[in-house]
Amino acid sequence: MEKKPHFVRREFLPREVSSISLALLLVAVLLLNALLYLYLNKFYNSLGRTETDPGLCPFGHFKLGAVKNCSPWLSCEAINREVRKLKCVGEGAVKKVFLSEWKENKVVLSQLTNSELKEDFLHGLKMLKALQSKHVVRLLGYCEQQFTILTEYHPLGSLSGLNETLHIPKYKGMNTWHHRLMLAIDYVSIIRYLHSSPLGTLVMCDSNDLDKVLSQYLLTSDFHILVNDLDALPLVNRSAGRLVKCGHRELQGEFVAPEQRWPYGEDVPFEDDLMPPYDEKTDIWKIPDVSNFLLGHVEGSDIVRLHLFDIHAACKKKDPAERPSAREVLDAYRKVLTLLIREAAMPGTREML
């Protein structure tokens, strides 16, 4: 009589099931980390995170729009002949700004308005020429004799209009903690660049209140930040004993760093000659306030603030020497971004492990 084969049904023990599940989870975590690494590597290299920009032309040249070839900076003659003013879009203490047109491209023409401040104007031009990079608005031409500067036009305007821009239907999708944190990383990247620029350690002096700081930066259409106004950018040189003072007037308020305030009390009248100079750590003091504005009040922004609490507390140390460098702040911001992206991608992973 033919025997029927016996099929043995194997029952997996709970421990085996648990081991397989854990192994699959670990594989998923490793795969996620690999994808996260590739994403962040692309982010740091393409969204503002290497110092050189392959889109930049050689010194003294520029390219605009879809044009592939680089053109030399426009001269006085070329600006007078080829640039047409459209309307005035702003005016400050130093210059008046005009939306203009050059070869069917919108551009910005800045002209000195106060002859007493021509040294500030020329200093800004010098900085603009020397610091051309992905962090700085693109220079298209200039005319020293006529105190004129031509730069690239960014329709979203200054950083102060960020919240209004994010309420425009076209940009509402950018109003997330992720995009806002990337803007904060852009801002700190610019401070780090200025503190280690080709010219040395530069201090962003036009920064006595939040509105003034925000007006110095532009928001690009692809949501990056560029520094636009470099008129007040003095140099710190510790080895030569050179520190700075941001202007000759008394500075007040919690926004400016403690060392920028008159140290001798209300009973002693302010005298510029008696005011001690300071260094670039004044910029570090202001980072938390600027970042708080950039992060806004969207879902997840309070979580970002919580993760940035320690580095921001360090930025607010009363002693400038105890504050972190811009590089250290930037590293902390990037670590927070990495952590939050990982947690958003695999919520609950830590508890499962």
Coordinates of C-alpha atoms in Angstrom, one line a residue:
M1 CA 0.0 0.0 0.0
E2 CA 1.5 3.3 -1.1
K3 CA 2.3 5.7 1.7
K4 CA 1.1 9.2 1.5
P5 CA 3.8 11.9 2.1
H6 CA 3.5 13.7 5.3
F7 CA 3.6 17.5 5.1
V8 CA 5.1 18.9 8.2
R9 CA 3.8 22.3 9.1
R10 CA 6.5 24.4 10.8
E11 CA 5.4 26.8 13.4
F12 CA 7.7 29.8 13.8
L13 CA 8.5 30.6 17.4
P14 CA 7.7 34.1 18.6
R15 CA 11.4 34.8 19.0
E16 CA 12.0 33.9 15.3
V17 CA 9.3 36.2 14.2
S18 CA 10.7 39.0 16.4
S19 CA 14.2 38.4 15.0
I20 CA 13.1 38.6 11.4
S21 CA 11.0 41.7 12.1
L22 CA 14.0 43.4 13.8
A23 CA 16.3 42.4 10.9
L24 CA 13.8 43.9 8.4
L25 CA 13.6 47.0 10.4
L26 CA 17.3 47.4 10.6
V27 CA 17.6 47.0 6.8
A28 CA 14.9 49.7 6.4
V29 CA 16.8 52.0 8.7
L30 CA 20.1 51.5 6.9
L31 CA 18.3 52.1 3.6
L32 CA 16.7 55.2 4.9
N33 CA 20.1 56.5 6.2
A34 CA 21.6 55.9 2.8
L35 CA 18.9 57.8 1.1
L36 CA 19.1 60.6 3.7
Y37 CA 22.8 60.8 3.1
L38 CA 22.4 61.2 -0.6
Y39 CA 19.6 63.8 -0.2
L40 CA 21.6 65.9 2.3
N41 CA 24.7 65.6 0.2
K42 CA 22.8 66.9 -2.8
F43 CA 21.2 69.6 -0.5
Y44 CA 24.5 70.9 0.8
N45 CA 26.1 71.0 -2.7
S46 CA 23.2 72.4 -4.6
L47 CA 21.2 74.5 -2.2
G48 CA 23.9 76.7 -1.1
R49 CA 26.4 74.7 0.5
T50 CA 29.7 74.7 -1.3
E51 CA 31.6 77.9 -1.5
T52 CA 32.0 77.9 -5.2
D53 CA 29.1 78.1 -7.6
P54 CA 29.6 76.5 -11.1
G55 CA 27.1 79.0 -12.4
L56 CA 29.4 82.0 -11.6
C57 CA 31.5 83.6 -14.3
P58 CA 35.2 84.5 -14.0
F59 CA 35.9 87.7 -12.0
G60 CA 34.7 90.8 -13.8
H61 CA 32.0 88.9 -15.8
F62 CA 28.4 87.9 -15.3
K63 CA 25.6 85.9 -17.1
L64 CA 21.9 86.7 -16.8
G65 CA 18.8 84.6 -17.3
A66 CA 19.0 81.8 -19.9
V67 CA 22.1 83.3 -21.5
K68 CA 25.0 80.7 -21.5
N69 CA 27.9 83.0 -22.2
C70 CA 29.5 85.4 -19.7
S71 CA 29.6 89.1 -20.4
P72 CA 32.0 91.6 -18.9
W73 CA 30.6 93.9 -16.2
L74 CA 28.9 96.9 -17.9
S75 CA 31.0 100.1 -18.0
C76 CA 29.8 103.7 -17.5
E77 CA 29.2 104.0 -21.2
A78 CA 27.3 100.7 -21.5
I79 CA 25.1 101.5 -18.5
N80 CA 24.2 105.0 -19.9
R81 CA 23.5 103.6 -23.3
E82 CA 21.8 100.3 -22.7
V83 CA 20.1 100.5 -19.3
R84 CA 16.6 102.1 -19.1
K85 CA 15.1 103.2 -15.7
L86 CA 11.5 102.0 -15.2
K87 CA 10.6 103.2 -11.7
C88 CA 12.0 104.0 -8.2
V89 CA 11.5 101.0 -5.9
G90 CA 13.4 102.1 -2.8
E91 CA 15.5 104.8 -1.1
G92 CA 17.8 104.6 1.9
A93 CA 20.3 106.9 3.6
V94 CA 23.0 106.2 1.0
K95 CA 21.3 105.4 -2.3
K96 CA 18.1 105.3 -4.4
V97 CA 17.1 102.1 -6.1
F98 CA 15.5 101.9 -9.6
L99 CA 13.9 98.9 -11.3
S100 CA 15.4 99.1 -14.7
E101 CA 15.7 97.2 -18.0
W102 CA 18.8 95.9 -19.9
K103 CA 18.3 93.9 -23.1
E104 CA 14.8 92.8 -22.1
N105 CA 16.0 91.7 -18.6
K106 CA 14.8 93.4 -15.4
V107 CA 17.8 94.7 -13.4
V108 CA 18.4 97.0 -10.4
L109 CA 20.2 100.3 -10.8
S110 CA 21.4 101.9 -7.5
Q111 CA 22.6 105.6 -7.4
L112 CA 24.1 107.6 -4.6
T113 CA 21.8 110.2 -3.2
N114 CA 23.9 111.8 -0.4
S115 CA 27.3 113.0 -1.5
E116 CA 28.4 113.0 2.1
L117 CA 28.1 109.2 2.1
K118 CA 30.0 108.5 -1.1
E119 CA 32.7 106.7 0.9
D120 CA 30.0 104.3 2.2
F121 CA 28.7 103.8 -1.3
L122 CA 32.2 103.1 -2.8
H123 CA 33.0 100.7 0.1
G124 CA 29.8 98.8 -0.7
L125 CA 30.8 98.6 -4.3
K126 CA 34.3 97.4 -3.3
M127 CA 32.7 94.6 -1.2
L128 CA 30.3 93.7 -3.9
K129 CA 33.1 93.2 -6.4
A130 CA 35.4 91.3 -4.0
L131 CA 32.7 89.0 -2.5
Q132 CA 30.9 87.7 -5.6
S133 CA 29.7 84.2 -4.7
K134 CA 26.5 82.3 -4.3
H135 CA 25.9 84.2 -1.1
V136 CA 26.0 87.7 -2.7
V137 CA 23.7 89.4 -5.2
R138 CA 25.1 89.3 -8.7
L139 CA 27.0 92.4 -9.9
L140 CA 26.3 93.3 -13.5
G141 CA 28.2 96.6 -13.8
Y142 CA 29.1 99.9 -12.2
C143 CA 30.2 103.4 -12.8
E144 CA 32.4 104.9 -10.1
Q145 CA 32.4 108.4 -11.6
Q146 CA 28.6 108.5 -11.5
F147 CA 28.2 106.5 -8.3
T148 CA 26.1 103.9 -10.0
I149 CA 25.8 100.1 -9.4
L150 CA 23.9 97.6 -11.6
T151 CA 22.8 94.3 -10.0
E152 CA 20.5 91.4 -10.7
Y153 CA 16.8 91.8 -10.1
H154 CA 14.9 89.5 -7.7
P155 CA 11.1 90.1 -7.9
L156 CA 10.4 88.7 -4.3
G157 CA 12.3 91.7 -2.9
S158 CA 13.9 91.9 0.5
L159 CA 13.7 89.2 3.2
S160 CA 11.4 91.4 5.3
G161 CA 8.5 90.4 3.0
L162 CA 8.9 86.7 3.5
N163 CA 5.6 86.1 5.4
E164 CA 3.6 88.1 2.8
T165 CA 5.3 86.1 0.0
L166 CA 4.3 82.8 1.7
H167 CA 0.7 83.8 1.6
I168 CA 0.7 84.1 -2.2
P169 CA -1.0 81.0 -3.6
K170 CA 2.1 80.2 -5.7
Y171 CA 4.3 80.0 -2.7
K172 CA 2.0 78.5 0.0
G173 CA 3.6 75.1 -0.5
M174 CA 6.9 76.5 0.7
N175 CA 5.4 77.6 4.0
T176 CA 6.7 74.6 6.0
W177 CA 9.2 74.1 8.8
H178 CA 11.5 72.4 6.3
H179 CA 11.8 75.2 3.8
R180 CA 11.9 77.8 6.6
L181 CA 14.8 76.0 8.3
M182 CA 16.6 75.9 5.0
L183 CA 16.3 79.7 4.8
A184 CA 17.7 80.0 8.3
I185 CA 20.6 77.7 7.2
D186 CA 21.1 80.1 4.2
Y187 CA 21.3 83.1 6.5
V188 CA 23.8 81.5 8.9
S189 CA 25.8 80.3 5.8
I190 CA 26.1 84.0 4.7
I191 CA 27.3 85.0 8.2
R192 CA 29.8 82.2 8.1
Y193 CA 31.0 83.3 4.6
L194 CA 31.4 87.0 5.8
H195 CA 33.4 85.9 8.9
S196 CA 35.8 83.9 6.7
S197 CA 35.6 85.8 3.5
P198 CA 38.5 86.3 1.0
L199 CA 39.0 89.7 2.5
G200 CA 39.1 88.5 6.1
T201 CA 36.6 88.6 9.0
L202 CA 33.8 91.0 8.0
V203 CA 31.1 92.3 10.4
M204 CA 27.5 93.0 9.2
C205 CA 27.1 96.4 10.8
D206 CA 23.8 97.5 9.2
S207 CA 22.0 95.4 11.8
N208 CA 20.7 97.5 14.7
D209 CA 17.2 96.0 14.6
L210 CA 15.4 93.1 13.0
D211 CA 13.8 95.2 10.2
K212 CA 17.2 96.7 9.3
V213 CA 18.8 93.2 9.1
L214 CA 16.1 91.8 6.9
S215 CA 16.3 94.7 4.5
Q216 CA 19.9 93.8 3.8
Y217 CA 19.0 90.5 2.3
L218 CA 17.0 89.4 -0.8
L219 CA 14.7 86.4 -1.2
T220 CA 15.3 84.6 -4.6
S221 CA 12.5 83.0 -6.6
D222 CA 13.9 79.6 -5.8
F223 CA 13.8 80.4 -2.1
H224 CA 17.4 81.2 -1.2
I225 CA 18.8 84.2 0.6
L226 CA 21.4 86.6 -0.8
V227 CA 23.1 89.5 0.9
N228 CA 22.4 92.6 -1.0
D229 CA 23.6 95.6 0.9
L230 CA 27.3 95.7 1.8
D231 CA 27.8 99.4 2.5
A232 CA 28.6 98.8 6.2
L233 CA 31.0 95.8 6.4
P234 CA 34.1 96.7 8.4
L235 CA 37.0 94.3 8.8
V236 CA 38.2 92.7 12.1
N237 CA 41.9 91.9 12.3
R238 CA 42.8 90.5 15.7
S239 CA 46.4 90.0 14.9
A240 CA 46.7 93.6 14.1
G241 CA 44.6 94.6 17.0
R242 CA 41.8 96.0 14.8
L243 CA 38.3 95.7 16.1
V244 CA 35.2 97.6 14.8
K245 CA 32.4 99.9 15.9
C246 CA 29.1 100.0 14.0
G247 CA 28.7 103.7 13.5
H248 CA 29.3 106.6 15.7
R249 CA 26.0 106.8 17.5
E250 CA 24.8 105.1 20.7
L251 CA 23.1 101.8 20.1
Q252 CA 20.3 100.7 22.3
G253 CA 17.9 97.8 22.7
E254 CA 18.0 94.0 23.3
F255 CA 18.6 93.3 19.6
V256 CA 22.1 94.6 19.5
A257 CA 24.8 92.7 21.4
P258 CA 25.6 93.8 24.9
E259 CA 29.1 94.9 23.9
Q260 CA 27.5 97.3 21.4
R261 CA 25.7 99.2 24.1
W262 CA 27.2 102.1 26.1
P263 CA 28.9 100.4 29.1
Y264 CA 29.2 103.4 31.5
G265 CA 25.6 103.9 32.5
E266 CA 23.1 106.6 32.1
D267 CA 24.9 109.1 34.2
V268 CA 27.8 109.3 31.7
P269 CA 26.9 110.9 28.4
F270 CA 27.7 108.9 25.3
E271 CA 31.0 109.7 23.6
D272 CA 32.1 107.8 20.6
D273 CA 35.8 108.1 21.5
L274 CA 35.1 106.3 24.8
M275 CA 33.0 103.5 23.3
P276 CA 35.0 100.2 23.3
P277 CA 35.2 98.4 19.9
Y278 CA 34.1 94.8 19.4
D279 CA 34.4 91.9 17.0
E280 CA 32.3 89.7 14.7
K281 CA 30.5 88.0 17.6
T282 CA 27.9 90.7 17.5
D283 CA 26.5 88.9 14.4
I284 CA 26.3 85.7 16.4
W285 CA 24.2 87.4 19.1
K286 CA 21.6 88.3 16.5
I287 CA 21.2 84.9 14.8
P288 CA 18.5 83.6 17.2
D289 CA 16.3 86.6 16.6
V290 CA 16.6 86.5 12.8
S291 CA 16.1 82.7 12.8
N292 CA 13.0 83.1 14.9
F293 CA 11.5 85.3 12.3
L294 CA 12.5 82.9 9.5
L295 CA 11.0 79.9 11.2
G296 CA 7.7 81.7 11.6
H297 CA 4.7 80.0 13.2
V298 CA 3.9 76.9 11.1
E299 CA 3.4 73.3 12.1
G300 CA 6.7 71.9 13.3
S301 CA 8.5 75.2 13.8
D302 CA 8.3 75.0 17.6
I303 CA 9.9 71.6 17.4
V304 CA 12.7 73.1 15.3
R305 CA 13.1 75.9 17.9
L306 CA 13.3 73.3 20.7
H307 CA 16.1 71.5 18.9
L308 CA 17.9 74.8 18.3
F309 CA 17.5 75.9 22.0
D310 CA 21.0 75.0 23.1
I311 CA 22.9 76.6 20.2
H312 CA 20.7 79.7 20.5
A313 CA 21.4 80.0 24.2
A314 CA 25.1 79.8 23.4
C315 CA 24.7 82.6 20.9
K316 CA 23.2 84.8 23.6
K317 CA 26.1 84.5 26.0
K318 CA 26.9 87.9 27.4
D319 CA 30.6 87.3 27.0
P320 CA 31.4 87.4 23.2
A321 CA 34.3 85.0 23.7
E322 CA 31.9 82.3 25.0
R323 CA 29.6 82.5 21.9
P324 CA 30.1 79.9 19.2
S325 CA 31.6 80.7 15.8
A326 CA 29.3 81.0 12.7
R327 CA 30.8 77.7 11.6
E328 CA 29.7 76.0 14.8
V329 CA 26.2 77.5 14.5
L330 CA 25.9 76.3 10.9
D331 CA 27.0 72.8 11.9
A332 CA 24.4 72.7 14.7
Y333 CA 21.7 73.9 12.3
R334 CA 22.6 71.2 9.7
K335 CA 22.6 68.5 12.4
V336 CA 19.1 69.6 13.5
L337 CA 17.9 69.4 9.8
T338 CA 19.3 65.9 9.4
L339 CA 17.7 64.7 12.6
L340 CA 14.3 66.1 11.9
I341 CA 14.3 64.8 8.3
R342 CA 15.2 61.3 9.6
E343 CA 12.4 61.5 12.3
A344 CA 9.9 62.7 9.7
A345 CA 10.8 59.9 7.3
M346 CA 10.5 57.2 9.9
P347 CA 8.3 58.3 12.9
G348 CA 8.4 55.9 15.8
T349 CA 11.6 54.2 14.7
R350 CA 13.4 54.8 18.0
E351 CA 10.5 53.3 20.0
M352 CA 10.4 50.2 17.7
L353 CA 14.1 49.6 18.3

